[in-house]
Coordinates of C-alpha atoms and ligand atoms in Angstrom, one line a residue:
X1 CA 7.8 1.4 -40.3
X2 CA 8.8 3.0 -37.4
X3 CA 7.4 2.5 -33.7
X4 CA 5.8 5.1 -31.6
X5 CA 8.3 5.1 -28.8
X6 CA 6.3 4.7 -26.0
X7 CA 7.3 7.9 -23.3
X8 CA 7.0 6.3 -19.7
X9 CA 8.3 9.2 -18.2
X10 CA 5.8 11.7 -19.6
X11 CA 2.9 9.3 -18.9
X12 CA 4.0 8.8 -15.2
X13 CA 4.1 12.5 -14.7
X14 CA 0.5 12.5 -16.2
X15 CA 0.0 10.1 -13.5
X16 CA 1.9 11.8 -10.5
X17 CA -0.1 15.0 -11.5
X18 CA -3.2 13.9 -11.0
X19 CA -2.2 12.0 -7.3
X20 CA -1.0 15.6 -6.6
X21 CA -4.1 17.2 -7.0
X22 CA -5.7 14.8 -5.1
X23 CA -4.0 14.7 -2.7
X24 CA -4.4 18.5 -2.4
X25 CA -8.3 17.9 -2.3
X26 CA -8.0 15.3 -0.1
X27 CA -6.1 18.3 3.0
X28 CA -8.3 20.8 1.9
X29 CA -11.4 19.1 1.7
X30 CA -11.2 16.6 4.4
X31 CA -8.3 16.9 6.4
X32 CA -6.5 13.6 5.3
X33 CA -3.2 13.3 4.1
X34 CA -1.8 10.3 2.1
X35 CA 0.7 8.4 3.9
X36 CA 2.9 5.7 2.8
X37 CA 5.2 3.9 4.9
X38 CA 8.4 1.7 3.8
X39 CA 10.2 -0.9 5.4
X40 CA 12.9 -1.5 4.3
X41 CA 15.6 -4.6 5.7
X42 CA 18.8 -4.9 4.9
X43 CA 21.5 -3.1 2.8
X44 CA 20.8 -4.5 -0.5
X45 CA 21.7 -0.8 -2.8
X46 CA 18.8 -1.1 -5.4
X47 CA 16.0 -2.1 -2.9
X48 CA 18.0 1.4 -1.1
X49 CA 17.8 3.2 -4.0
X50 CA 14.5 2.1 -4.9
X51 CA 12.8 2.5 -1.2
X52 CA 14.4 6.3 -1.6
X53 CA 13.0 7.4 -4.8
X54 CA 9.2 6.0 -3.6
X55 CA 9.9 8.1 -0.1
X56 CA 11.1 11.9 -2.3
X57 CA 8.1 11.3 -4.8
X58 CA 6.3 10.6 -2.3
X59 CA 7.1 14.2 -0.2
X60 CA 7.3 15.9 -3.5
X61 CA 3.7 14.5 -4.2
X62 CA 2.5 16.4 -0.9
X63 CA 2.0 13.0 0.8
X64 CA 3.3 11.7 4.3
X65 CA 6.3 9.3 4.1
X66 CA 7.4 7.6 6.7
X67 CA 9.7 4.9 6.5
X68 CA 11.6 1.9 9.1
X69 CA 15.2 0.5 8.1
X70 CA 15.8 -2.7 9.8
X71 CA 18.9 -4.7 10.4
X72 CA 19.1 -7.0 7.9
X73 CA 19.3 -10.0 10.8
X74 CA 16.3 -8.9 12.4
X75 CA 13.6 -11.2 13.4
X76 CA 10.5 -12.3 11.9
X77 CA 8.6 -11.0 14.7
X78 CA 9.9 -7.9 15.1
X79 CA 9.5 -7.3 11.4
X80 CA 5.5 -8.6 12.1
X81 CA 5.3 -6.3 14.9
X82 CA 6.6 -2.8 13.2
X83 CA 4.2 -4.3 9.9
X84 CA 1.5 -4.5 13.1
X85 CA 2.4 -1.0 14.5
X86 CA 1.9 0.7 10.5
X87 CA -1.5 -1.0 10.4
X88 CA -2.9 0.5 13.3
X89 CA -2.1 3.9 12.6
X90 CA -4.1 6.2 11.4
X91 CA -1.6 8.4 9.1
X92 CA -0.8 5.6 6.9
X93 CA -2.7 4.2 3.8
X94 CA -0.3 2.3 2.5
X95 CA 2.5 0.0 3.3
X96 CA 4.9 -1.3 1.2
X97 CA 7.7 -4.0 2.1
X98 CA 10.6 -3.4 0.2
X99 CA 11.4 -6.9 -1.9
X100 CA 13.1 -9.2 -1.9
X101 CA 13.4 -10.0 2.1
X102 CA 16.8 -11.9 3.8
X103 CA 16.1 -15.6 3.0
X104 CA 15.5 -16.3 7.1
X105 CA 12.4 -14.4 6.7
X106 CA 9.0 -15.7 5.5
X107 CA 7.8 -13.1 2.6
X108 CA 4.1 -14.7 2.5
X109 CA 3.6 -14.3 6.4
X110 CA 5.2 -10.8 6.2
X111 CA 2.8 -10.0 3.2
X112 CA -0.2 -10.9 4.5
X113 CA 0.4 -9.3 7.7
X114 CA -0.4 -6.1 5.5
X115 CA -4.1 -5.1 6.0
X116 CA -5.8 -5.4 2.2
X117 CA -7.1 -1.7 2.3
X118 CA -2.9 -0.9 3.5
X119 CA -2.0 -3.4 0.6
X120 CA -1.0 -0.6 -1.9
X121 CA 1.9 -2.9 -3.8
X122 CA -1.2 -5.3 -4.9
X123 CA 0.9 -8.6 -3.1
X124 CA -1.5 -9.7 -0.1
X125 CA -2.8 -13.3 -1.1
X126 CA -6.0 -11.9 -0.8
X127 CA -5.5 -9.4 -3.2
X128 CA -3.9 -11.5 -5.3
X129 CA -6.4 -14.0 -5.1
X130 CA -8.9 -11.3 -6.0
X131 CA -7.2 -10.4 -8.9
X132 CA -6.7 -14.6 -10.5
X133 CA -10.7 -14.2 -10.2
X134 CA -13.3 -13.7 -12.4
X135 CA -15.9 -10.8 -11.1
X136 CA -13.8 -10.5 -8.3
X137 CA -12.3 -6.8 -7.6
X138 CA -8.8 -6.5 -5.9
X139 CA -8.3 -2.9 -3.7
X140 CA -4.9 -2.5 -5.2
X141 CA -3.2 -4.5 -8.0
X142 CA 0.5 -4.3 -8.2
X143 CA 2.1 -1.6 -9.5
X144 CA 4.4 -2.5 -12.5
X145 CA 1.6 -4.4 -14.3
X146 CA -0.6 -1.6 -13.4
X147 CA 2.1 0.2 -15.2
X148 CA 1.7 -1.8 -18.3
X149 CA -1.8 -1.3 -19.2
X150 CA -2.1 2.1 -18.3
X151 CA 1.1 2.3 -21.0
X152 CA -0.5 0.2 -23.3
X153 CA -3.9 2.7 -23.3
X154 CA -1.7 5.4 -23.4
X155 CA -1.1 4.8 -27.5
X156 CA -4.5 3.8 -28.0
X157 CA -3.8 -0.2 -28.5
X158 CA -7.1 -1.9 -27.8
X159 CA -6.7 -4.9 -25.6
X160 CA -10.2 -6.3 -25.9
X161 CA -9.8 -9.2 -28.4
X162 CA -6.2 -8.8 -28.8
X163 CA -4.2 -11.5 -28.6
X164 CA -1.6 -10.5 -25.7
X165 CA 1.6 -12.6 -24.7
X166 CA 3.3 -12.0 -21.5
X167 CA 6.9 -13.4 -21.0
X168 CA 7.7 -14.3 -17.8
X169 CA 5.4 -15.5 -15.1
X170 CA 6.9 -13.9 -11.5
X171 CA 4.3 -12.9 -8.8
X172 CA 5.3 -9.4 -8.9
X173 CA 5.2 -8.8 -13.0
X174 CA 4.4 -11.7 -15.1
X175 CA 1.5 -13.3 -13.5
X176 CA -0.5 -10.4 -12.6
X177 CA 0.0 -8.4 -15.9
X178 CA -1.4 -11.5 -17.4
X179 CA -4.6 -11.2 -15.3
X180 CA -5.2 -7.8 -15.9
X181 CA -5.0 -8.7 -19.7
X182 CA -7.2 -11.1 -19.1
X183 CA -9.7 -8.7 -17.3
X184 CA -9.7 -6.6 -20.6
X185 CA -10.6 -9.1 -22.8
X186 CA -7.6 -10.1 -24.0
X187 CA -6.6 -13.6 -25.1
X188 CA -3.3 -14.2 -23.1
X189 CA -0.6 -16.6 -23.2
X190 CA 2.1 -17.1 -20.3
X191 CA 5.7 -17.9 -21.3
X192 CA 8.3 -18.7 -19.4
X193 CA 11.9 -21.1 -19.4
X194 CA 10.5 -24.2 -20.4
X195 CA 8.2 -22.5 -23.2
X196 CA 9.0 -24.8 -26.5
X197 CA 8.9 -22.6 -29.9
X198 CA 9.0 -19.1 -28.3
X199 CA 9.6 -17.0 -31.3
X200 CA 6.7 -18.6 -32.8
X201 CA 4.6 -17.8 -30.2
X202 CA 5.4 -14.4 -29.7
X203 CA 5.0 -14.2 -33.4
X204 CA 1.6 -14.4 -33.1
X205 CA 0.9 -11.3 -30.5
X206 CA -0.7 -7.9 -31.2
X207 CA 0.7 -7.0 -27.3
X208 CA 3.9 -8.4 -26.7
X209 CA 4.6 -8.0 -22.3
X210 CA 8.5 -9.0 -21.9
X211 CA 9.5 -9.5 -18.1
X212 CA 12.5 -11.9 -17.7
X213 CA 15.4 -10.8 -17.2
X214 CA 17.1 -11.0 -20.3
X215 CA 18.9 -8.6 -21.9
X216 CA 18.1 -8.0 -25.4
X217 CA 16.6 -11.3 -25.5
X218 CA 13.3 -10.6 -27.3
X219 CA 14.7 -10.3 -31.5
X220 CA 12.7 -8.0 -34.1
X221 CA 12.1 -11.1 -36.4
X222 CA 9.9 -12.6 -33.4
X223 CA 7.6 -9.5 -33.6
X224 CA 4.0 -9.4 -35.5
X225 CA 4.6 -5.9 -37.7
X226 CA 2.7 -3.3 -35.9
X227 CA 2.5 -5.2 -32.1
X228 CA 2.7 -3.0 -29.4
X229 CA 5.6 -3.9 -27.2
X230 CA 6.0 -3.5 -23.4
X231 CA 9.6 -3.9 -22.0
X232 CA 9.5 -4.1 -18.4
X233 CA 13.7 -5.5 -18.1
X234 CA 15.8 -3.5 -16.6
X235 CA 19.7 -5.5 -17.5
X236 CA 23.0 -3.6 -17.1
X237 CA 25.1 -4.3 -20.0
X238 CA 28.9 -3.7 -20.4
X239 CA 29.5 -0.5 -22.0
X240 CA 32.8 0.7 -21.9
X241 CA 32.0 4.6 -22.9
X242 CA 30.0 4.7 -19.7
X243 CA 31.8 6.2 -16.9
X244 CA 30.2 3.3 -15.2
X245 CA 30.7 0.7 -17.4
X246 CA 27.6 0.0 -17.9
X247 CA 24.2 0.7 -19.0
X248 CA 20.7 -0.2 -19.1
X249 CA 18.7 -2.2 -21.5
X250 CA 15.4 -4.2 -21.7
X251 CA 14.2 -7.5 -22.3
X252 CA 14.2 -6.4 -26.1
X253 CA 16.3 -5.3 -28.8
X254 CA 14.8 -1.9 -29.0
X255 CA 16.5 -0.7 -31.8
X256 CA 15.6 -3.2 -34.6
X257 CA 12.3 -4.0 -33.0
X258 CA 11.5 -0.4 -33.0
X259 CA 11.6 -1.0 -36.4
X260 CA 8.6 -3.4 -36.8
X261 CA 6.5 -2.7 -33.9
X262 CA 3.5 -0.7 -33.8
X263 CA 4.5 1.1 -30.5
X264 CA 7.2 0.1 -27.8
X265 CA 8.4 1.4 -24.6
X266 CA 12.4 2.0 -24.4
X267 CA 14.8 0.5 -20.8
X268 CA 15.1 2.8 -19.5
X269 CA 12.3 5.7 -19.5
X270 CA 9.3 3.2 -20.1
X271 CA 8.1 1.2 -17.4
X272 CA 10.4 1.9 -15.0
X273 CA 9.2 5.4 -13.6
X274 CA 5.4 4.0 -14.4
X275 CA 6.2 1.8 -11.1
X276 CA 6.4 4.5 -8.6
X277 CA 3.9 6.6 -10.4
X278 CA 1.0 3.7 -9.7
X279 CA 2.5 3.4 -6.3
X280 CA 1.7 6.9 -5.5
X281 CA -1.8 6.4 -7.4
X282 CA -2.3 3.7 -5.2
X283 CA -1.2 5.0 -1.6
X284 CA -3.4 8.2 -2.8
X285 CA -6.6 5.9 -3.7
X286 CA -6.2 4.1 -0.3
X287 CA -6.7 7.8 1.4
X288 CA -9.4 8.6 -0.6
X289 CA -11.4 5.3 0.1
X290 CA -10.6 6.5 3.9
X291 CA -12.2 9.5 3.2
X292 CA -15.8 7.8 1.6
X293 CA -14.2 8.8 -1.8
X294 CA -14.0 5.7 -3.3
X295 CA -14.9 2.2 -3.0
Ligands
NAP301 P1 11.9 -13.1 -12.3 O1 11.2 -13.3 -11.0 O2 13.3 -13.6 -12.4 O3 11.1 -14.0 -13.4 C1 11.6 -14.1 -14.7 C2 10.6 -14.9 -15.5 O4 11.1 -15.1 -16.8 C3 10.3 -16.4 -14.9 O5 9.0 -16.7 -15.0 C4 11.1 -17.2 -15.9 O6 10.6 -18.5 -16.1 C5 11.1 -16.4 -17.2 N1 12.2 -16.7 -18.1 C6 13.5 -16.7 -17.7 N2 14.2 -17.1 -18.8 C7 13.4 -17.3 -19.8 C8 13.5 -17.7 -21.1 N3 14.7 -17.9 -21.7 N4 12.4 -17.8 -21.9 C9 11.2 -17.5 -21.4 N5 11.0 -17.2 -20.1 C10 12.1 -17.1 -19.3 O7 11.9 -11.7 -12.8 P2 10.8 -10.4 -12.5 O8 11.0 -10.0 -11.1 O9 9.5 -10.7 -13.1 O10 11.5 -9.3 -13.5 C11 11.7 -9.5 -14.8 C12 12.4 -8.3 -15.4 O11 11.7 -7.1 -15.1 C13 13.8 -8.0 -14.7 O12 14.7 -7.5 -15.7 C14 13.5 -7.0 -13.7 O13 14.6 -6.2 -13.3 C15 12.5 -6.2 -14.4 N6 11.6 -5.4 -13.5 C16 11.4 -4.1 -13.7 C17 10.5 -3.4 -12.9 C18 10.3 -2.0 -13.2 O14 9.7 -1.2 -12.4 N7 10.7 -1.5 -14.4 C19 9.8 -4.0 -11.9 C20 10.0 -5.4 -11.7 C21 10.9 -6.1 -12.5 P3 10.4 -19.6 -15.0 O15 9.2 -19.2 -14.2 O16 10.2 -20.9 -15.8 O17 11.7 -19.6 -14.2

């Protein structure tokens, strides 16, 4: 059997379509437009690269962007104050601190600095804390596991019952994907380096999450026939007809596991562009709960 290849990029743009109209709605109707600001501190060239491509989509989304690029030696209160200054204005719905931060500065203080209903990457402790609860409701949850599930509806996979295992247990990925399985029903296990047996575990997963780090780690023999698989690692690999020398992969050996899953997403063009899209989703939701729209 052969896997449905799961498109990220065509569900994303499902996603970015329907921010756009909102958005749209959102100036016509009521005079608000979505604004998202980025701080960004440091030179690091992905977290530039990455801060960039949320500030375009952004724009091209018919949002506001506005966005601060700090020295990476500045202060941890003159970071809290420019966090300070986007929380009392007006034109901005979300805020989103560009991870990781220079090790002098305190990431938890700097996050919760964030108002919750500015908290559009889903990592205020509050927020978080919402989401680790039972009949509790987070305003935003953070965007790559947001990613997943709205990936894993996308081929119809029911999560209710299933039984779910998430690789990896980060704040930004592992963790909170496991929540949200957890909020659908699911029956989730958390892996991670001191995991004994792993194969055998995974072995026994209709909805396989991967999310360490590891390229190609994840084998096709480890994977129930017919799971539905979730790559969320992004690894550069040698690859010498590149004129890089390099390319992407996942967590997963796509090619045979493709072969025995039910449905997977490919590294790159799965979860990667489902990241911004929920960002935008999220920045858009915070204007329309501005606006009465939502709760
Ligand atoms: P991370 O913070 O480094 O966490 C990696 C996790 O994997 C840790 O919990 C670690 O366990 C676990 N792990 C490491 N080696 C393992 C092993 N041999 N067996 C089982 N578990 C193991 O990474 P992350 O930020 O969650 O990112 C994970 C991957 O997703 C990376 O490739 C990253 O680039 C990618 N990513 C992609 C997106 C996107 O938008 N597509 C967004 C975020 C991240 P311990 O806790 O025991 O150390």
């Amino acid at each position: 059997m052969t896997a449905r290849i799961i498109d990220g990029k065509a569900v994303a743009a499902s996603v970015q379509e329907s921010v756009r109209a909102d958005a749209a709605m959102l100036k016509s109707k009521y005079g608000v437009t979505p604004g998202l600001a980025t701080i960004l501190v440091g030179e690091n060239p992905a977290s530039k690269t990455y801060v960039g491509m949320k500030q375009r989509m952004t724009q091209e989304l018919g949002m506001y962007s506005v966005g601060s690029h700090l020295p990476a030696d500045i202060s941890q209160d003159e970071l809290l104050k420019i966090v300070r200054g986007y929380a009392a204005d007006p034109k901005i719905h979300g805020i989103l601190v560009q991870l990781p931060l220079p090790a002098h500065l305190d990431q938890e203080t700097v996050l919760g600095a964030i108002p919750i209903e500015k908290d559009v990457d889903g990592f205020h402790p509050i927020n978080v804390g919402r989401l680790a609860m039972k009949n509790r409701e987070p305003l935003f949850v953070p965007c790559t596991p947001a990613g997943c599930i709205v990936l894993i509806d996308s081929v119809g996979t029911k999560i209710e019952g299933a039984r779910a295992v998430v690789l990896g247990r980060s704040n930004i990925v592992g963790l909170p994907a496991a929540f949200l399985l957890v909020h659908r029903n699911a029956t989730v296990t958390i892996c991670h380096s001191k995991t004994q047996n792993l194969p055998d575990v995974v072995r026994q997963a209709d909805i396989i999450v991967a999310a360490i780090g590891k390229a190609q780690f994840v084998k096709a023999d480890w994977i129930k026939p017919g799971a539905t698989v979730i790559d969320v690692g992004t690894n550069a690999i040698p690859d010498a007809t590149k004129k890089s020398g390099y390319r992407q992969v996942g967590d997963v050996d796509f090619e045979n596991a493709k072969e025995v899953a039910g449905a997977i997403t490919p590294s790159p063009g799965g979860v990667g562009p489902m990241t911004i899209a929920m960002l935008m989703r999220n920045t858009c939701d915070s204007a329309m709960r501005t606006a009465g729209l939502k709760k």
